[in-house]
CSV table of C-alpha atoms and ligand atoms in Angstrom, one decimal:
chain,number,residue,atom,x,y,z
H,2,UNK,CA,99.9,-36.7,-63.6
H,3,UNK,CA,97.4,-39.1,-62.3
H,4,UNK,CA,98.1,-42.4,-62.1
H,5,UNK,CA,96.3,-45.0,-64.3
H,6,UNK,CA,95.8,-48.4,-63.4
H,7,UNK,CA,97.3,-51.5,-65.5
H,8,UNK,CA,93.8,-52.7,-65.8
H,9,UNK,CA,92.6,-49.5,-67.8
H,10,UNK,CA,95.8,-49.0,-69.2
H,11,UNK,CA,95.7,-52.2,-71.4
H,12,UNK,CA,92.3,-51.3,-72.8
H,13,UNK,CA,93.6,-47.9,-73.9
H,14,UNK,CA,93.7,-46.9,-77.4
H,15,UNK,CA,95.0,-43.4,-77.0
H,16,UNK,CA,98.3,-44.2,-78.4
H,17,UNK,CA,100.8,-41.7,-78.2
H,18,UNK,CA,99.2,-40.4,-75.1
H,19,UNK,CA,101.3,-40.0,-72.0
H,20,UNK,CA,100.7,-42.3,-69.3
H,21,UNK,CA,102.1,-42.9,-65.4
H,22,UNK,CA,101.9,-46.4,-63.9
H,23,UNK,CA,103.2,-47.5,-60.1
H,24,UNK,CA,103.5,-51.1,-59.6
H,25,UNK,CA,106.2,-53.8,-58.5
H,26,UNK,CA,108.1,-55.3,-61.0
H,27,UNK,CA,107.5,-59.7,-61.8
H,28,UNK,CA,110.2,-60.0,-64.3
H,29,UNK,CA,113.2,-57.9,-66.0
H,30,UNK,CA,114.7,-59.3,-69.2
H,31,UNK,CA,117.6,-57.3,-70.5
H,32,UNK,CA,118.3,-57.1,-74.2
H,33,UNK,CA,121.6,-57.0,-75.9
H,34,UNK,CA,120.3,-54.0,-78.1
H,35,UNK,CA,120.8,-51.5,-75.2
H,36,UNK,CA,117.2,-51.7,-73.6
H,37,UNK,CA,115.5,-53.5,-71.2
H,38,UNK,CA,111.9,-55.2,-70.8
H,39,UNK,CA,109.8,-54.8,-67.4
H,40,UNK,CA,106.7,-57.2,-66.6
H,41,UNK,CA,105.0,-54.9,-63.9
H,42,UNK,CA,101.9,-55.8,-62.2
H,43,UNK,CA,99.7,-53.2,-59.5
H,44,UNK,CA,97.2,-55.5,-58.8
H,45,UNK,CA,94.3,-54.1,-60.6
H,46,UNK,CA,94.0,-57.3,-62.9
H,47,UNK,CA,95.9,-60.6,-63.2
H,48,UNK,CA,97.8,-58.9,-66.3
H,49,UNK,CA,101.1,-57.1,-66.5
H,50,UNK,CA,102.2,-54.6,-68.4
H,51,UNK,CA,105.3,-54.6,-70.6
H,52,UNK,CA,107.3,-51.5,-70.4
H,53,UNK,CA,110.7,-51.0,-72.8
H,54,UNK,CA,113.2,-49.4,-71.3
H,55,UNK,CA,116.1,-47.6,-72.9
H,56,UNK,CA,119.5,-47.3,-72.4
H,57,UNK,CA,119.2,-43.4,-73.2
H,58,UNK,CA,117.0,-43.1,-69.7
H,59,UNK,CA,119.2,-41.6,-67.3
H,60,UNK,CA,119.6,-44.1,-64.8
H,61,UNK,CA,119.5,-46.9,-66.8
H,62,UNK,CA,123.2,-48.1,-66.1
H,63,UNK,CA,123.1,-46.8,-62.4
H,64,UNK,CA,119.1,-48.3,-61.5
H,65,UNK,CA,117.0,-50.0,-64.2
H,66,UNK,CA,120.1,-52.3,-65.0
H,67,UNK,CA,119.7,-53.4,-61.1
H,68,UNK,CA,116.0,-53.8,-60.9
H,69,UNK,CA,114.7,-57.0,-60.1
H,70,UNK,CA,111.2,-59.3,-58.7
H,71,UNK,CA,109.2,-57.5,-56.0
H,72,UNK,CA,111.0,-53.6,-56.2
H,73,UNK,CA,108.7,-51.0,-56.7
H,74,UNK,CA,108.9,-48.6,-59.6
H,75,UNK,CA,106.8,-45.6,-61.3
H,76,UNK,CA,106.7,-45.4,-64.9
H,77,UNK,CA,106.2,-42.5,-67.2
H,78,UNK,CA,105.8,-43.1,-71.0
H,79,UNK,CA,104.4,-43.4,-74.0
H,80,UNK,CA,101.4,-46.0,-75.0
H,81,UNK,CA,102.0,-48.1,-78.0
H,82,UNK,CA,100.5,-50.7,-79.6
H,83,UNK,CA,102.1,-53.7,-79.3
H,84,UNK,CA,103.2,-55.4,-81.7
H,85,UNK,CA,103.9,-59.0,-80.6
H,86,UNK,CA,101.3,-61.3,-79.7
H,87,UNK,CA,99.6,-61.4,-76.0
H,88,UNK,CA,99.2,-58.1,-75.2
H,89,UNK,CA,97.5,-55.4,-77.3
H,90,UNK,CA,99.3,-52.7,-75.4
H,91,UNK,CA,102.9,-51.7,-73.6
H,92,UNK,CA,104.8,-48.8,-72.4
H,93,UNK,CA,107.8,-46.9,-73.9
H,94,UNK,CA,109.3,-45.7,-71.0
H,95,UNK,CA,110.8,-41.9,-70.6
H,96,UNK,CA,111.2,-41.9,-66.6
H,97,UNK,CA,111.5,-44.6,-64.3
H,98,UNK,CA,111.7,-43.9,-60.7
H,99,UNK,CA,112.2,-46.3,-58.3
H,100,UNK,CA,110.4,-46.5,-55.0
H,101,UNK,CA,112.3,-49.6,-53.3
H,102,UNK,CA,114.8,-52.0,-53.9
H,103,UNK,CA,113.5,-55.6,-53.4
H,104,UNK,CA,117.1,-57.7,-52.7
H,105,UNK,CA,116.8,-60.7,-55.0
H,106,UNK,CA,119.3,-62.9,-53.2
H,107,UNK,CA,116.6,-62.6,-50.2
H,108,UNK,CA,113.2,-62.1,-51.8
H,109,UNK,CA,111.3,-65.2,-51.4
H,110,UNK,CA,108.9,-65.4,-54.1
H,111,UNK,CA,111.3,-66.2,-57.4
H,112,UNK,CA,109.9,-66.3,-60.8
H,113,UNK,CA,109.2,-70.4,-60.5
H,114,UNK,CA,106.0,-71.2,-59.0
H,115,UNK,CA,106.1,-72.3,-55.6
H,116,UNK,CA,103.8,-74.6,-53.6
H,117,UNK,CA,100.6,-73.8,-51.7
H,118,UNK,CA,102.3,-75.2,-48.5
H,119,UNK,CA,105.2,-72.6,-49.0
H,120,UNK,CA,102.8,-69.5,-49.7
H,121,UNK,CA,101.3,-70.1,-46.1
H,122,UNK,CA,104.4,-69.3,-44.5
H,123,UNK,CA,104.9,-66.1,-46.6
H,124,UNK,CA,101.2,-65.2,-46.3
H,125,UNK,CA,102.7,-61.7,-46.0
H,126,UNK,CA,103.4,-61.8,-49.4
H,127,UNK,CA,101.7,-64.1,-51.2
H,128,UNK,CA,98.9,-61.7,-52.4
H,129,UNK,CA,101.7,-60.7,-55.0
H,130,UNK,CA,101.2,-63.7,-56.7
H,131,UNK,CA,99.3,-64.4,-59.5
H,132,UNK,CA,96.9,-67.0,-58.1
H,133,UNK,CA,96.2,-65.1,-54.6
H,134,UNK,CA,96.0,-61.8,-56.6
H,135,UNK,CA,93.0,-63.6,-58.7
H,136,UNK,CA,91.6,-65.1,-55.3
H,137,UNK,CA,91.4,-61.5,-53.8
H,138,UNK,CA,89.5,-60.1,-56.5
H,139,UNK,CA,87.3,-62.9,-56.8
H,140,UNK,CA,86.9,-62.6,-53.2
H,141,UNK,CA,85.7,-58.7,-53.7
H,142,UNK,CA,83.9,-59.4,-56.4
H,143,UNK,CA,81.9,-62.4,-54.7
H,144,UNK,CA,81.3,-60.0,-51.5
H,145,UNK,CA,79.6,-56.9,-53.7
H,146,UNK,CA,77.6,-59.4,-56.1
H,147,UNK,CA,75.9,-60.9,-52.7
H,148,UNK,CA,75.1,-57.3,-51.5
H,149,UNK,CA,73.9,-56.6,-54.5
H,150,UNK,CA,71.5,-59.7,-54.7
H,151,UNK,CA,69.9,-59.2,-51.3
H,152,UNK,CA,69.9,-55.2,-51.7
H,153,UNK,CA,67.9,-55.6,-55.0
H,154,UNK,CA,65.6,-58.1,-53.1
H,155,UNK,CA,64.7,-55.3,-50.5
H,156,UNK,CA,66.5,-57.3,-47.6
H,157,UNK,CA,68.1,-55.0,-45.0
H,158,UNK,CA,72.1,-55.9,-43.9
H,159,UNK,CA,72.0,-56.3,-40.3
H,160,UNK,CA,75.1,-56.2,-38.0
H,161,UNK,CA,74.9,-58.7,-35.6
H,162,UNK,CA,77.1,-58.8,-32.8
H,163,UNK,CA,80.7,-60.9,-32.6
H,164,UNK,CA,81.3,-60.7,-28.8
H,165,UNK,CA,77.7,-62.7,-27.5
H,166,UNK,CA,76.2,-64.4,-24.7
H,167,UNK,CA,74.6,-67.4,-26.5
H,168,UNK,CA,76.0,-70.6,-28.3
H,169,UNK,CA,74.0,-70.4,-31.5
H,170,UNK,CA,74.9,-73.8,-33.0
H,171,UNK,CA,74.9,-75.2,-29.2
H,172,UNK,CA,77.7,-77.1,-30.2
H,173,UNK,CA,80.2,-75.8,-27.7
H,174,UNK,CA,82.3,-74.7,-29.9
H,175,UNK,CA,83.5,-71.3,-28.3
H,176,UNK,CA,86.0,-69.3,-28.0
H,177,UNK,CA,85.6,-67.5,-24.9
H,178,UNK,CA,86.1,-64.1,-24.6
H,179,UNK,CA,87.3,-62.4,-21.1
H,180,UNK,CA,89.6,-59.9,-19.5
H,181,UNK,CA,90.1,-61.8,-16.4
H,182,UNK,CA,93.5,-62.3,-15.3
H,183,UNK,CA,94.4,-66.1,-16.4
H,184,UNK,CA,97.0,-66.7,-14.0
H,185,UNK,CA,94.6,-65.6,-11.2
H,186,UNK,CA,91.0,-66.3,-11.9
H,187,UNK,CA,88.3,-65.3,-9.4
H,188,UNK,CA,85.9,-68.3,-7.9
H,189,UNK,CA,82.6,-68.3,-6.3
H,190,UNK,CA,81.8,-70.0,-3.6
H,191,UNK,CA,80.5,-73.3,-5.6
H,192,UNK,CA,84.4,-73.5,-6.9
H,193,UNK,CA,83.0,-72.1,-10.4
H,194,UNK,CA,85.0,-69.0,-12.4
H,195,UNK,CA,83.1,-66.0,-11.2
H,196,UNK,CA,82.3,-64.4,-14.4
H,197,UNK,CA,80.4,-61.4,-12.5
H,198,UNK,CA,83.9,-59.9,-12.2
H,199,UNK,CA,84.4,-60.5,-15.8
H,200,UNK,CA,84.4,-57.3,-18.2
H,201,UNK,CA,80.5,-58.1,-19.2
H,202,UNK,CA,79.7,-59.1,-15.7
H,203,UNK,CA,79.1,-62.6,-17.6
H,204,UNK,CA,80.5,-65.3,-19.7
H,205,UNK,CA,81.0,-64.4,-23.0
H,206,UNK,CA,82.4,-65.9,-26.5
H,207,UNK,CA,83.0,-65.0,-30.2
H,208,UNK,CA,80.0,-65.7,-31.9
H,209,UNK,CA,79.5,-69.0,-33.9
H,210,UNK,CA,76.7,-67.6,-36.1
H,211,UNK,CA,74.5,-64.2,-36.0
H,212,UNK,CA,71.4,-66.2,-36.6
H,213,UNK,CA,69.8,-66.0,-33.2
H,214,UNK,CA,70.1,-62.3,-33.1
H,215,UNK,CA,69.3,-61.8,-36.5
H,216,UNK,CA,65.9,-63.7,-36.4
H,217,UNK,CA,65.1,-60.8,-33.9
H,218,UNK,CA,65.5,-58.6,-36.6
H,219,UNK,CA,63.5,-60.5,-39.5
H,220,UNK,CA,60.7,-60.6,-37.1
H,221,UNK,CA,60.5,-56.9,-37.4
H,222,UNK,CA,61.6,-55.8,-40.6
H,223,UNK,CA,60.7,-58.7,-43.0
H,224,UNK,CA,64.0,-59.7,-44.9
H,225,UNK,CA,67.0,-59.3,-43.5
H,226,UNK,CA,70.6,-60.8,-43.8
H,227,UNK,CA,74.1,-60.4,-42.1
H,228,UNK,CA,77.8,-60.8,-43.2
H,229,UNK,CA,80.2,-61.2,-41.0
H,230,UNK,CA,83.1,-63.2,-39.5
H,231,UNK,CA,82.0,-66.5,-37.5
H,232,UNK,CA,84.3,-68.3,-35.2
H,233,UNK,CA,84.6,-71.8,-34.1
H,234,UNK,CA,87.1,-73.6,-32.0
H,235,UNK,CA,86.3,-76.7,-33.7
H,236,UNK,CA,89.5,-78.9,-33.8
H,237,UNK,CA,89.0,-80.0,-37.6
H,238,UNK,CA,92.2,-79.7,-39.7
H,239,UNK,CA,90.5,-80.1,-43.0
H,240,UNK,CA,90.9,-78.7,-46.2
H,241,UNK,CA,87.4,-76.8,-45.6
H,242,UNK,CA,87.5,-75.9,-42.0
H,243,UNK,CA,88.9,-72.8,-40.7
H,244,UNK,CA,88.3,-71.4,-36.8
H,245,UNK,CA,87.5,-67.9,-38.2
H,246,UNK,CA,85.6,-67.5,-41.1
H,247,UNK,CA,83.1,-65.4,-43.0
H,248,UNK,CA,79.0,-66.2,-43.0
H,249,UNK,CA,76.2,-64.9,-45.0
H,250,UNK,CA,72.9,-65.3,-43.0
H,251,UNK,CA,69.6,-64.4,-44.5
H,252,UNK,CA,66.6,-64.7,-42.7
H,253,UNK,CA,62.9,-64.3,-44.0
H,254,UNK,CA,59.6,-63.6,-41.8
H,255,UNK,CA,56.7,-65.7,-43.5
H,256,UNK,CA,58.8,-68.3,-45.2
H,257,UNK,CA,58.7,-71.9,-45.1
H,258,UNK,CA,61.2,-74.4,-46.3
H,259,UNK,CA,60.3,-74.2,-49.8
H,260,UNK,CA,61.0,-70.4,-49.9
H,261,UNK,CA,64.1,-71.0,-48.0
H,262,UNK,CA,65.6,-73.2,-50.6
H,263,UNK,CA,64.4,-71.2,-53.6
H,264,UNK,CA,65.8,-68.1,-52.0
H,265,UNK,CA,69.2,-70.3,-51.9
H,266,UNK,CA,69.0,-71.7,-55.4
H,267,UNK,CA,68.2,-68.0,-56.7
H,268,UNK,CA,71.1,-66.6,-54.7
H,269,UNK,CA,73.8,-68.8,-55.5
H,270,UNK,CA,73.1,-68.8,-59.5
H,271,UNK,CA,72.8,-65.1,-59.3
H,272,UNK,CA,76.5,-64.8,-57.6
H,273,UNK,CA,77.7,-67.0,-59.9
H,274,UNK,CA,76.5,-65.4,-62.9
H,275,UNK,CA,78.1,-62.3,-61.5
H,276,UNK,CA,81.7,-63.6,-61.3
H,277,UNK,CA,81.6,-65.4,-64.9
H,278,UNK,CA,80.4,-61.8,-66.2
H,279,UNK,CA,82.6,-59.5,-64.1
H,280,UNK,CA,85.8,-61.6,-63.6
H,281,UNK,CA,86.7,-63.1,-66.9
H,282,UNK,CA,90.3,-62.3,-66.6
H,283,UNK,CA,90.7,-64.3,-63.2
H,284,UNK,CA,88.5,-67.3,-63.7
H,285,UNK,CA,90.0,-67.7,-67.2
H,286,UNK,CA,93.3,-68.0,-64.9
H,287,UNK,CA,91.7,-70.4,-62.4
H,288,UNK,CA,90.6,-72.4,-65.2
H,289,UNK,CA,93.9,-72.6,-67.0
H,290,UNK,CA,96.1,-73.1,-63.5
H,291,UNK,CA,94.0,-74.4,-60.9
H,292,UNK,CA,90.7,-76.8,-62.3
H,293,UNK,CA,90.1,-77.0,-66.2
H,294,UNK,CA,86.7,-77.9,-65.4
H,295,UNK,CA,85.4,-75.1,-63.1
H,296,UNK,CA,84.2,-72.4,-65.6
H,297,UNK,CA,82.0,-75.4,-67.5
H,298,UNK,CA,80.8,-76.6,-64.1
H,299,UNK,CA,79.5,-73.1,-63.2
H,300,UNK,CA,78.0,-72.6,-66.4
H,301,UNK,CA,76.1,-75.8,-66.1
H,302,UNK,CA,74.8,-74.9,-62.4
H,303,UNK,CA,73.4,-71.9,-63.6
H,304,UNK,CA,71.6,-73.6,-65.9
H,305,UNK,CA,70.5,-76.6,-64.0
H,306,UNK,CA,67.8,-77.1,-61.6
H,307,UNK,CA,68.9,-77.8,-58.0
H,308,UNK,CA,68.0,-81.6,-57.0
H,309,UNK,CA,65.9,-81.5,-53.8
H,310,UNK,CA,66.1,-85.1,-51.9
H,311,UNK,CA,65.1,-85.8,-48.2
H,312,UNK,CA,67.7,-87.1,-45.5
H,313,UNK,CA,65.8,-90.5,-45.7
H,314,UNK,CA,66.2,-90.9,-49.5
H,315,UNK,CA,69.8,-89.5,-49.3
H,316,UNK,CA,70.5,-92.7,-47.0
H,317,UNK,CA,68.7,-95.1,-49.0
H,318,UNK,CA,70.8,-93.8,-51.9
H,319,UNK,CA,74.1,-93.8,-49.7
H,320,UNK,CA,72.9,-97.5,-48.3
H,321,UNK,CA,72.6,-98.7,-52.3
H,322,UNK,CA,75.4,-97.2,-53.6
H,323,UNK,CA,78.2,-100.0,-53.3
H,324,UNK,CA,80.8,-97.6,-52.2
H,325,UNK,CA,83.0,-98.6,-49.5
H,326,UNK,CA,82.7,-95.4,-47.1
H,327,UNK,CA,85.0,-94.8,-44.2
H,328,UNK,CA,82.1,-94.1,-42.1
H,329,UNK,CA,79.3,-96.3,-42.4
H,330,UNK,CA,75.6,-94.7,-43.2
H,331,UNK,CA,72.3,-95.8,-41.5
H,332,UNK,CA,69.4,-93.6,-40.9
H,333,UNK,CA,70.2,-91.2,-37.8
H,334,UNK,CA,73.8,-90.6,-38.5
H,335,UNK,CA,75.0,-87.5,-39.8
H,336,UNK,CA,76.4,-87.5,-43.2
H,337,UNK,CA,80.1,-87.1,-43.9
H,338,UNK,CA,82.1,-85.1,-46.3
H,339,UNK,CA,82.6,-88.7,-48.1
H,340,UNK,CA,78.9,-89.1,-48.4
H,341,UNK,CA,77.7,-85.4,-49.3
H,342,UNK,CA,80.0,-85.7,-52.2
H,343,UNK,CA,79.0,-88.9,-53.4
H,344,UNK,CA,75.7,-87.4,-53.7
H,345,UNK,CA,76.7,-84.1,-55.3
H,346,UNK,CA,79.5,-85.6,-57.4
H,347,UNK,CA,78.4,-89.1,-58.7
H,348,UNK,CA,74.9,-89.9,-58.1
H,349,UNK,CA,73.1,-86.5,-58.8
H,350,UNK,CA,76.0,-84.6,-60.4
H,351,UNK,CA,74.9,-80.7,-59.7
H,352,UNK,CA,73.7,-79.2,-56.4
H,353,UNK,CA,71.6,-80.9,-54.4
H,354,UNK,CA,69.6,-79.8,-51.2
H,355,UNK,CA,69.1,-82.7,-48.5
H,356,UNK,CA,65.9,-81.6,-46.4
H,357,UNK,CA,64.3,-83.2,-43.1
H,358,UNK,CA,67.5,-84.4,-41.0
H,359,UNK,CA,66.5,-86.5,-38.0
H,360,UNK,CA,66.1,-84.1,-35.1
H,361,UNK,CA,69.0,-85.2,-32.9
H,362,UNK,CA,71.8,-84.9,-35.3
H,363,UNK,CA,70.2,-80.8,-35.8
H,364,UNK,CA,70.4,-77.6,-34.1
H,365,UNK,CA,67.7,-76.8,-31.4
H,366,UNK,CA,66.3,-73.8,-33.3
H,367,UNK,CA,65.1,-76.0,-36.4
H,368,UNK,CA,61.5,-76.7,-36.6
H,369,UNK,CA,60.0,-80.1,-36.0
H,370,UNK,CA,58.1,-82.2,-38.8
H,371,UNK,CA,55.1,-83.8,-38.6
H,372,UNK,CA,56.8,-86.7,-38.3
H,373,UNK,CA,57.6,-86.0,-34.9
H,374,UNK,CA,61.6,-87.3,-35.6
H,375,UNK,CA,62.9,-85.1,-38.3
H,376,UNK,CA,63.3,-81.2,-38.6
H,377,UNK,CA,62.9,-78.6,-41.1
H,378,UNK,CA,66.8,-78.3,-42.5
H,379,UNK,CA,68.3,-77.7,-45.3
H,380,UNK,CA,71.9,-78.3,-46.4
H,381,UNK,CA,72.9,-77.4,-49.8
H,382,UNK,CA,75.8,-79.5,-51.4
H,383,UNK,CA,77.8,-79.1,-54.2
H,384,UNK,CA,80.6,-80.9,-55.8
H,385,UNK,CA,84.4,-80.7,-54.3
H,386,UNK,CA,83.4,-78.6,-51.6
H,387,UNK,CA,80.4,-80.6,-50.0
H,388,UNK,CA,78.3,-78.5,-47.5
H,389,UNK,CA,78.2,-75.3,-48.6
H,390,UNK,CA,74.9,-73.9,-46.9
H,391,UNK,CA,73.4,-74.8,-43.6
H,392,UNK,CA,69.7,-73.6,-43.0
H,393,UNK,CA,66.8,-74.4,-41.7
H,394,UNK,CA,62.9,-73.7,-41.4
H,395,UNK,CA,62.7,-72.2,-37.7
H,396,UNK,CA,61.0,-73.6,-34.5
H,397,UNK,CA,58.2,-70.8,-34.1
H,398,UNK,CA,56.1,-72.8,-31.9
H,399,UNK,CA,56.5,-71.6,-28.1
H,400,UNK,CA,55.8,-74.7,-26.2
H,401,UNK,CA,57.7,-76.7,-28.7
H,402,UNK,CA,60.9,-74.4,-28.8
H,403,UNK,CA,60.7,-74.1,-25.1
H,404,UNK,CA,60.6,-77.8,-24.3
H,405,UNK,CA,63.3,-78.3,-27.3
H,406,UNK,CA,66.0,-76.1,-25.0
H,407,UNK,CA,65.1,-78.1,-22.1
H,408,UNK,CA,65.6,-81.2,-23.3
H,409,UNK,CA,69.0,-80.3,-24.8
H,410,UNK,CA,70.1,-78.9,-21.2
H,411,UNK,CA,70.5,-75.4,-22.5
H,412,UNK,CA,69.3,-73.0,-19.5
H,413,UNK,CA,65.8,-71.9,-20.6
H,414,UNK,CA,66.4,-68.2,-18.8
H,415,UNK,CA,69.5,-67.4,-21.1
H,416,UNK,CA,67.5,-67.9,-24.2
H,417,UNK,CA,64.7,-65.4,-22.7
H,418,UNK,CA,64.5,-63.4,-25.4
H,419,UNK,CA,64.8,-65.8,-28.3
H,420,UNK,CA,61.8,-67.3,-26.8
H,421,UNK,CA,60.2,-63.9,-26.8
H,422,UNK,CA,59.9,-63.9,-30.1
H,423,UNK,CA,57.6,-66.9,-30.0
H,424,UNK,CA,55.1,-65.0,-27.4
H,425,UNK,CA,54.9,-62.0,-29.3
H,426,UNK,CA,53.4,-61.9,-32.9
H,427,UNK,CA,55.4,-65.4,-33.8
H,428,UNK,CA,55.5,-66.6,-37.7
H,429,UNK,CA,56.9,-68.9,-39.6
H,430,UNK,CA,60.2,-67.9,-40.6
H,431,UNK,CA,63.5,-69.6,-42.3
H,432,UNK,CA,67.0,-68.2,-43.0
H,433,UNK,CA,70.3,-70.1,-43.8
H,434,UNK,CA,74.3,-69.8,-43.7
H,435,UNK,CA,76.2,-69.7,-46.4
H,436,UNK,CA,80.2,-70.3,-45.5
H,437,UNK,CA,82.1,-68.1,-47.6
H,438,UNK,CA,85.0,-68.8,-47.7
H,439,UNK,CA,83.7,-72.7,-49.0
H,440,UNK,CA,81.9,-70.2,-51.7
H,441,UNK,CA,85.3,-69.0,-52.6
H,442,UNK,CA,86.8,-72.5,-52.7
H,443,UNK,CA,84.2,-73.7,-55.1
H,444,UNK,CA,84.6,-70.8,-57.6
H,445,UNK,CA,88.1,-70.9,-57.8
H,446,UNK,CA,88.7,-74.3,-57.7
H,447,UNK,CA,91.0,-73.8,-54.9
H,448,UNK,CA,91.7,-77.4,-52.8
H,449,UNK,CA,92.3,-75.6,-49.5
H,450,UNK,CA,90.1,-73.4,-47.9
H,451,UNK,CA,93.5,-71.6,-46.1
H,452,UNK,CA,94.3,-70.5,-50.0
H,453,UNK,CA,91.1,-68.5,-49.9
H,454,UNK,CA,90.8,-66.0,-46.9
H,455,UNK,CA,93.8,-63.6,-46.3
H,456,UNK,CA,95.4,-64.7,-43.0
H,457,UNK,CA,93.9,-68.2,-42.1
H,458,UNK,CA,93.1,-69.0,-38.8
H,459,UNK,CA,93.1,-73.1,-37.7
H,460,UNK,CA,94.6,-75.3,-35.1
H,461,UNK,CA,97.8,-74.6,-33.8
H,462,UNK,CA,98.2,-71.9,-36.6
H,463,UNK,CA,97.6,-67.8,-36.3
H,464,UNK,CA,100.6,-66.6,-37.7
H,465,UNK,CA,100.5,-63.0,-38.6
L,511,LIG,O1,75.8,-75.7,-40.9
L,511,LIG,P1,76.1,-74.2,-40.0
L,511,LIG,O2,76.8,-74.5,-38.7
L,511,LIG,O3,74.8,-73.2,-40.0
L,511,LIG,C1,74.7,-72.3,-38.5
L,511,LIG,O4,75.6,-71.7,-38.3
L,511,LIG,C2,73.3,-71.9,-38.9
L,511,LIG,N1,73.0,-71.0,-37.6
L,511,LIG,C3,73.2,-70.5,-40.2
L,511,LIG,C4,71.7,-70.4,-40.4
L,511,LIG,O5,70.7,-71.2,-40.5
L,511,LIG,N2,71.8,-68.9,-40.4
L,511,LIG,O6,77.1,-73.1,-40.9
L,511,LIG,C5,76.7,-72.6,-42.0
L,511,LIG,C6,77.6,-72.5,-43.3
L,511,LIG,C7,78.2,-74.1,-43.6
L,511,LIG,O7,77.0,-74.6,-44.5
L,511,LIG,C8,79.6,-74.2,-44.4
L,511,LIG,O8,79.5,-73.5,-45.3
L,511,LIG,C9,80.1,-73.0,-43.0
L,511,LIG,O9,78.8,-72.1,-42.3
L,511,LIG,N3,81.1,-73.4,-42.2
L,511,LIG,C10,82.7,-73.3,-42.3
L,511,LIG,N4,83.2,-72.6,-42.9
L,511,LIG,C11,84.3,-72.8,-42.9
L,511,LIG,N5,84.9,-73.4,-41.8
L,511,LIG,C12,84.1,-73.9,-40.8
L,511,LIG,N6,84.5,-74.4,-39.8
L,511,LIG,C13,83.0,-74.0,-41.2
L,511,LIG,N7,81.4,-74.4,-39.9
L,511,LIG,C14,80.4,-74.3,-40.9
L,512,LIG,MG1,75.8,-77.0,-41.4
């Protein structure tokens, strides 16, 4: 007999039929009447199925009575309609095979609720909890929704490199990639590390963004996107930063900032709609246990039109807010999380695009606006998370970009291929990056970004 998944068994109506299921025991209760109730989960849904094990089972005394949380079993039995409230279906076991025992004295996952801090220390076992099972299924569904959105619109999925020779954001937050012997580094005559002896014959690092490389494909294939891991050696120990996170980066040729914003807005609404439609039991769980406004908030966002304001307007709002910010605001400073959250949560109360930032606080590749002091940047701010998307129209003028690279103190030689795009058939083009974990955080209501990725990487922490 083929194994049936619990998600399907709970929907079945073929009462009396024989079923084979396999999973892990969540709880067991022994009744005086000579039978036991097993709650079993197999990861296919947040819901458990109840199995009734009668003392007539041949291994009832020897094994069933000794089962405990975490043991793995195969159950064969009859599908019956459940008389009590709650679940519709249950299984009356005719045979139970134990795959693996789990010592109840040692197993760290007990029936009680554990703190997320504790669960982070046992990240190899936390997917067995309701919360992490639900996060994992929602993360999966979001990935699929993202690909579906772009594929339907004719965007090509591009695999940009993970090891790279360029620093896209120019912020110097690079993890170096090297095979040089760190205990015995080779130096050149100027006393610098001699990377010509390194594996690639040059200095390389893990990518902070696939944008520079993906632009080259946009200028050939039109609409493209990537979806991959990015790495930042940024010493930010916050609930919104990871050293390794996943990013989705669409890039469109022949698109200006307005089209970029339209794409971002359609994109977010489309994947939110998908999640409400396809992850109902998990979303219901988050709404019940994690944040009881989450479904309502997402529904509201799907219906609303995102606000669009300039950085200059945002600063005015913040200056006149009467709020006592930790970081004072004035034109020219970068917006901090507290400012972003004030704008989207308190003032505008829905997602907001902030555009046209001062050129000094944004990356080198952004298009200079006619005013000469701002660039065509756009950030999307959402309640609770703050910045979820960062994007821009790219500088497509050869001379302007060359100048900018020089001003930043970067080497023109390093960016030769990126400059070539502006030399041969340059076009206006735009794109953005969505932080995948911030998206998962937003959708699930989870507070800490470390709890929405299987194995979080953050300063001083890379266990597992
Ligand atoms: O704003 P960022 O730095 O933009 C870029 O990397 C551009 N190259 C994207 C592009 O235009 N193609 O990062 C984009 C998004 C942020 O808005 C945020 O959601 C997320 O990536 N992000 C992080 N998420 C988790 N941990 C970090 N340390 C993050 N840094 C950025
Ligand atoms: Mg940003």
